[in-house]
Amino acid sequence: MAGFFKELKALFANKFTAIYLVLALPILFLFGHDVISRRGDLACLVALRLTCVQLINSEQIPYIDFFDWSQPVVYELFQLPFALQSLLAKLNLGTRLEAVTEAILLLLTALSSLVTFTIFMYGRKRLQKAGLQETDSKDLLAQVEQAALPFALTPLLLSYFARFQFGESQYLMVLALVPWIAMRWLAYQSISLPTVWALITGAICGLTLSLEVPYAITLVAIEVLLVSVFRRLKAVFSYECLGALLATLVIWMRINQSPDAMQSAYWHWILPLRWLQFQDLDEMIQGPGAAPELAYIFYLFVLAVFVSVVLGQKFKTVTLSSGLAIIGMGFFLLEKQGYTRDIIIAAAGILLTLSLAITACGQAASRFFDGKVSALILGQCFLAISTTVFCGYYLRQIELDYAEGINPHPRQVPLGTTDINLFVQENSKWGEPVSIICDYPDPAYPLLFNLERTPGSYLLFARPLRLLMRLQDRGLNTGHWKEFDEHIVNTLKAEFTSGRSDLVLLHGAYVKDYMHSRGLDKDLAERYTEGGAATFLSDNRQPREFLGYYFSFAAWHKSQKGK
Amino acid sequence: MSSKVLDSFWNKLSSRLNERVILTLLLLSFILIVTYKLVFWALHPLNVSADQSVYLQCGELILQGKVPYRDFFDFNPPLIMYINVIPVALAHLMHWPDALGLNVTVHLFHIICVSIVGWLFYRFRQCFNPVIFVPVLLICAYYTQLLISDNGQREHIFVISFLPWFFYRGLRHFGYDPGRILGIICALIAGTCMALKPQFAFVVFVGELGFLIQAKNFRALIKPELLAILVPLIIYGICFIALPHEAIKIFFEQALTAYTYGSSWGARCSTFMMMGSYYLTEPIYQFVTALFIALVLRGKSLWLTPFTMICLAAFLNYISGGQAWTYRLLPLAFFSQMLLSLEAGIVLYWLYERLKRRIQGLPYWLAALVFCLTVYQCVIEIAFSIETYQASDKVDLQKLGYWGYNPRSDFDLTFFSILQNSKQGDKVIHMGSGIRPGYPCQLQANRPPGSRYLYTYLLTMLVAAREKYPSHNAEFDRLENEMLENLGSDILNNKPVLIFVQDAPIHQILDKHKFFEKYMGAYSRLGYVDSCDIYKLTGTKVNLAAITPESRANIVLAVLSRDKTVIEVSSENHLPSQVVQEWVDRAQAAIKSALTDRSADQEAQMKQEIEELNARLWAQGKEIGELNEQIARDKAARDKK
């Protein structure tokens, strides 16, 4: 034990730890306070996935009994908040699921930052141990010391940017990717973590990157970048990569252990549907406001790549961080939606690049003072000032965005409609099913989760309808697609004719066209009467983001005759 | 034994095949690439897009001695109008349509600029490693050949002109001396085209910055070409100030105001701009991929940094523009492909270095491969152009005063409507929310504009401006009134034979100002095409849509058989005599054309098709008329109640 503490002391007893704690703790504390003190602000897909797990726990089979296109591993990971909640309940510490989930996410964010910092400190210690006789080692030590804080702070700073995307897939991936990049960068400098730690960290990274199908290639892309930067192919064969590979393999094997029907649906419907999404932009996304306006991130992206062009030769970490931004931008383009949750990896890359650049400015400033002040200290001062400004700005922004999310006052309010939050609250009862059939999940989640309404429809969101209709237009709605189409039609038909939900909200032209073309509108009219309209009121910015035209929802209430 | 024979054969061959053979093969490939598209333009002499056709029209008007803004209106700064005098002059000289003049001029300009680049690559091949830079040169030569609708756009002209400058400056920064005269020529070309849009200067600046970052050669900034690039800007500025006061006033008060406040009319969200359709997504994917590969290949070529920088500048320009027009994306698409080709060249060179000792005569094989691929690609493209041309329905250009044919697919319906309802020299006005279909149809039909407003985009811009900046409504109202008064007085003075009015939103705007009552009393509604009502100058109001082609034929036949005169028939049918006279003229021309002994062509078939379409158009016009009357009756009945 004493040895362990001695090790710890050797790792952390230095000025960097002090600076790290001084910077990271307030950032984490303020953010944590914000997350814990606010309610009803879970990210859309986090709420959706928690709902899915609730359904799974009530014996429903994913993809067959409800539609959501998350990977099976997502449902397994999202069991964790439920497990923790029930554990706390057994200890007489009853807590809301939302709070448990947020606490876990907060912990993961802090862990990501801490692990990254520890990796750098480990590298520093190894370099010091090796002795600093050679100029290369001195340079490397300087680079490690310079990169430690920007890397370690990135997960924390990203949480401010992605406050309303807290826990989304890309956010989780970044939490794993930042330590991964740090670890791999050191590995290419011949500083490897102990085998067990390398395997564990690699496995966690592999697991997280498998949350969405194509994202695992990020690891490959980063590896390609590292090989090209350091011209060392041998370093690829490492325990970190082995861990990541094994984790990915285990996840794919787990899919084969799921029920046959679920497996079949996964391979024949879900995976092809996801690929289809990558090929097809919603044709309703046209004019300004038809998707969240993220042009400012594109400008920052250009700045990050510019920084990489200027500093990349000298600071190889900048090349890696800007590489991450480029990869993230690639995924944003691939997702074909334009949501903020799709650009988080790019944002993390940008944040990391700019943090590194700010720290590097210390060198220029040091030259200005004729070297009287240490470049490192100056760089960290600049970083401290920048993070303070950044956090201050975002705390204010989060306040405004949260207020707008709870009680929206957008520039445009369609006449005769109420906000969907109020509408669902007023027209449905606690615990009763409500169907919100919309191309994207944002109007329904976290709303139904917060109001504790169960999902009333097979379609937790209705993206398949648009894609299936597009296939039909091209005469490709055959085979498994047709099977899936029929499954949707039959399930919706049964839902409507049985009057499963008290309230059905239909959104947009796609849903209406689909219902009409499949005759589902008649089934709906049998037991439901149309009345009123609700709108997902928003200026199309987080936390209320939408795609396409600013349509209202047509509301259908279960009629008395049907009861 | 066999390997010895092979070795001696290669040695002999290598001694004979020297650098000239490689050069000849590459030169032939280059010539083929830069010229093969001329076949396409020759087969499509009237192919031109909306914007370019307006610039050409401006060039025509300038040649007639008119002054931009004062005598004709366009939003754009005047340089592009004056530059388009060149293709118009060429077209006049060669007796070509203006569109062909533009396409050939742009093509020649492209050949000149890319040839300068090719020469620089050859002359300084110690800097431009041939294995790396041949792919770059081929992309520079080939990219323009892929353009049809954006050929001749300002962005296109700029990127072409930028190429010699960019590579020239690169040589300067990397310590070479490519010659002062060439530098000044490149600077004058680039400077002139850089002045077309302010954001082009940003690309030039960022390119320079890229070289500075890479080479850190600040002495390269003290060179004559850097002064020379400013000369066209200064001359342009002086010429602009020298424009008549009225013109400058209109530019600032109308063009610039409306553009500043109302350009959001065609704006798109950034998501659409990045992935709206394949022609937007592909260049963006290429850009992102090229950036990533540039990181991977960092340090492998001095040119990676400047190439990356111009890509970034083009991306910034595109995003800040807020419009998803393909020509706005053109510099990004082109620079991304240049960067990708450079990266491909670097990878190729890596392979080349490893294979050159193992494969004898590798340079010759590579040059031969480039040549074969080029021949294959160009032959396929030429064959495809000819095949589609032969298979297409064509329009005889004799009607327009030119020689040859053009595929019908290059025209909008408005073109045929103009052709049918007006003669050469007749003036036409098109009032729509955009430039198309008024332009290019009017230019293609060779009909002069009937108003100083070549298009009425200004009106729709003001609609957008009102929505976005309601506090400036008074100013926008004043602009709208002024424009409509000008437009009305142009109609009264110039008496255009045809006026096209788009149903929404232009019709409503004109209605609001009682424009039809004030200025279009002498026009009768003729029909409907491309979302526009067609109005014809008839002197008095006549419901021309009610007269079917059969009735027209009877009227005309009576005149042609000399039973009655035009005046008699006109008074019997209550029609303006000029309308009947025009029908008679057209019928006579049709008879003459039909009796011309040209048995092999498809003219009769096409005419019949046109007649059938016209008959359908008339019938539908009539139906619309009846429905409108019905609506009016219903409305009147409701009002009575």
PDB file of N, CA, C and O in Angstrom, chain B residues 392-396 398-399 405 592-607:
ATOM      1  N   SER B 392     -30.723  13.479 -80.274  1.00  0.00           N
ATOM      2  CA  SER B 392     -31.642  14.483 -79.706  1.00  0.00           C
ATOM      3  C   SER B 392     -32.457  15.181 -80.796  1.00  0.00           C
ATOM      4  O   SER B 392     -32.072  15.214 -81.969  1.00  0.00           O
ATOM      5  N   ASP B 393     -33.604  15.732 -80.350  1.00  0.00           N
ATOM      6  CA  ASP B 393     -34.353  16.635 -81.226  1.00  0.00           C
ATOM      7  C   ASP B 393     -33.600  17.944 -81.281  1.00  0.00           C
ATOM      8  O   ASP B 393     -33.081  18.404 -80.271  1.00  0.00           O
ATOM      9  N   LYS B 394     -33.603  18.562 -82.460  1.00  0.00           N
ATOM     10  CA  LYS B 394     -32.779  19.760 -82.566  1.00  0.00           C
ATOM     11  C   LYS B 394     -33.593  20.959 -83.088  1.00  0.00           C
ATOM     12  O   LYS B 394     -34.626  20.786 -83.723  1.00  0.00           O
ATOM     13  N   VAL B 395     -33.062  22.123 -82.790  1.00  0.00           N
ATOM     14  CA  VAL B 395     -33.685  23.359 -83.271  1.00  0.00           C
ATOM     15  C   VAL B 395     -32.789  23.931 -84.362  1.00  0.00           C
ATOM     16  O   VAL B 395     -31.570  24.021 -84.182  1.00  0.00           O
ATOM     17  N   ASP B 396     -33.421  24.299 -85.465  1.00  0.00           N
ATOM     18  CA  ASP B 396     -32.662  24.892 -86.560  1.00  0.00           C
ATOM     19  C   ASP B 396     -32.344  26.345 -86.207  1.00  0.00           C
ATOM     20  O   ASP B 396     -33.255  27.139 -85.938  1.00  0.00           O
ATOM     21  N   GLN B 398     -31.295  28.630 -88.064  1.00  0.00           N
ATOM     22  CA  GLN B 398     -31.525  29.610 -89.148  1.00  0.00           C
ATOM     23  C   GLN B 398     -32.571  30.644 -88.751  1.00  0.00           C
ATOM     24  O   GLN B 398     -32.485  31.803 -89.113  1.00  0.00           O
ATOM     25  N   LYS B 399     -33.546  30.154 -87.966  1.00  0.00           N
ATOM     26  CA  LYS B 399     -34.594  31.064 -87.502  1.00  0.00           C
ATOM     27  C   LYS B 399     -34.016  32.205 -86.674  1.00  0.00           C
ATOM     28  O   LYS B 399     -34.618  33.261 -86.540  1.00  0.00           O
ATOM     29  N   TYR B 405     -27.491  23.640 -85.868  1.00  0.00           N
ATOM     30  CA  TYR B 405     -28.583  23.146 -85.021  1.00  0.00           C
ATOM     31  C   TYR B 405     -28.124  23.113 -83.566  1.00  0.00           C
ATOM     32  O   TYR B 405     -26.930  23.044 -83.289  1.00  0.00           O
ATOM     33  N   LYS B 592     -43.901  28.097 -96.647  1.00  0.00           N
ATOM     34  CA  LYS B 592     -42.656  28.163 -97.401  1.00  0.00           C
ATOM     35  C   LYS B 592     -41.658  27.140 -96.861  1.00  0.00           C
ATOM     36  O   LYS B 592     -41.011  26.407 -97.612  1.00  0.00           O
ATOM     37  N   SER B 593     -41.594  27.103 -95.537  1.00  0.00           N
ATOM     38  CA  SER B 593     -40.650  26.179 -94.907  1.00  0.00           C
ATOM     39  C   SER B 593     -41.025  24.727 -95.192  1.00  0.00           C
ATOM     40  O   SER B 593     -40.167  23.895 -95.471  1.00  0.00           O
ATOM     41  N   ALA B 594     -42.337  24.453 -95.145  1.00  0.00           N
ATOM     42  CA  ALA B 594     -42.802  23.076 -95.350  1.00  0.00           C
ATOM     43  C   ALA B 594     -42.564  22.626 -96.789  1.00  0.00           C
ATOM     44  O   ALA B 594     -42.357  21.446 -97.042  1.00  0.00           O
ATOM     45  N   LEU B 595     -42.618  23.594 -97.704  1.00  0.00           N
ATOM     46  CA  LEU B 595     -42.451  23.219 -99.113  1.00  0.00           C
ATOM     47  C   LEU B 595     -40.985  23.205 -99.550  1.00  0.00           C
ATOM     48  O   LEU B 595     -40.673  22.826-100.673  1.00  0.00           O
ATOM     49  N   THR B 596     -40.129  23.654 -98.657  1.00  0.00           N
ATOM     50  CA  THR B 596     -38.707  23.600 -98.993  1.00  0.00           C
ATOM     51  C   THR B 596     -38.298  22.135 -99.121  1.00  0.00           C
ATOM     52  O   THR B 596     -38.687  21.324 -98.289  1.00  0.00           O
ATOM     53  N   ASP B 597     -37.522  21.853-100.148  1.00  0.00           N
ATOM     54  CA  ASP B 597     -37.232  20.446-100.427  1.00  0.00           C
ATOM     55  C   ASP B 597     -36.081  19.937 -99.557  1.00  0.00           C
ATOM     56  O   ASP B 597     -34.936  19.906 -99.975  1.00  0.00           O
ATOM     57  N   ARG B 598     -36.437  19.584 -98.346  1.00  0.00           N
ATOM     58  CA  ARG B 598     -35.408  19.007 -97.464  1.00  0.00           C
ATOM     59  C   ARG B 598     -35.990  17.724 -96.874  1.00  0.00           C
ATOM     60  O   ARG B 598     -36.485  17.697 -95.767  1.00  0.00           O
ATOM     61  N   SER B 599     -35.971  16.700 -97.707  1.00  0.00           N
ATOM     62  CA  SER B 599     -36.723  15.495 -97.338  1.00  0.00           C
ATOM     63  C   SER B 599     -36.149  14.767 -96.131  1.00  0.00           C
ATOM     64  O   SER B 599     -36.858  14.105 -95.394  1.00  0.00           O
ATOM     65  N   ALA B 600     -34.831  14.905 -95.897  1.00  0.00           N
ATOM     66  CA  ALA B 600     -34.229  14.067 -94.851  1.00  0.00           C
ATOM     67  C   ALA B 600     -34.438  14.607 -93.435  1.00  0.00           C
ATOM     68  O   ALA B 600     -34.321  13.884 -92.466  1.00  0.00           O
ATOM     69  N   ASP B 601     -34.710  15.906 -93.328  1.00  0.00           N
ATOM     70  CA  ASP B 601     -34.775  16.435 -91.963  1.00  0.00           C
ATOM     71  C   ASP B 601     -36.116  16.126 -91.291  1.00  0.00           C
ATOM     72  O   ASP B 601     -37.034  15.610 -91.891  1.00  0.00           O
ATOM     73  N   GLN B 602     -36.202  16.456 -90.060  1.00  0.00           N
ATOM     74  CA  GLN B 602     -37.401  16.123 -89.286  1.00  0.00           C
ATOM     75  C   GLN B 602     -38.236  17.368 -89.019  1.00  0.00           C
ATOM     76  O   GLN B 602     -38.973  17.418 -88.044  1.00  0.00           O
ATOM     77  N   GLU B 603     -38.049  18.349 -89.879  1.00  0.00           N
ATOM     78  CA  GLU B 603     -38.694  19.619 -89.583  1.00  0.00           C
ATOM     79  C   GLU B 603     -40.206  19.500 -89.518  1.00  0.00           C
ATOM     80  O   GLU B 603     -40.854  20.026 -88.612  1.00  0.00           O
ATOM     81  N   ALA B 604     -40.743  18.760 -90.508  1.00  0.00           N
ATOM     82  CA  ALA B 604     -42.200  18.637 -90.549  1.00  0.00           C
ATOM     83  C   ALA B 604     -42.711  17.974 -89.279  1.00  0.00           C
ATOM     84  O   ALA B 604     -43.695  18.442 -88.680  1.00  0.00           O
ATOM     85  N   GLN B 605     -41.990  16.947 -88.908  1.00  0.00           N
ATOM     86  CA  GLN B 605     -42.406  16.222 -87.707  1.00  0.00           C
ATOM     87  C   GLN B 605     -42.354  17.135 -86.479  1.00  0.00           C
ATOM     88  O   GLN B 605     -43.263  17.162 -85.647  1.00  0.00           O
ATOM     89  N   MET B 606     -41.274  17.913 -86.426  1.00  0.00           N
ATOM     90  CA  MET B 606     -41.143  18.821 -85.284  1.00  0.00           C
ATOM     91  C   MET B 606     -42.210  19.890 -85.290  1.00  0.00           C
ATOM     92  O   MET B 606     -42.761  20.263 -84.263  1.00  0.00           O
ATOM     93  N   LYS B 607     -42.491  20.384 -86.501  1.00  0.00           N
ATOM     94  CA  LYS B 607     -43.510  21.425 -86.619  1.00  0.00           C
ATOM     95  C   LYS B 607     -44.859  20.897 -86.167  1.00  0.00           C
ATOM     96  O   LYS B 607     -45.625  21.575 -85.479  1.00  0.00           O
TER      97      LYS B 607
END
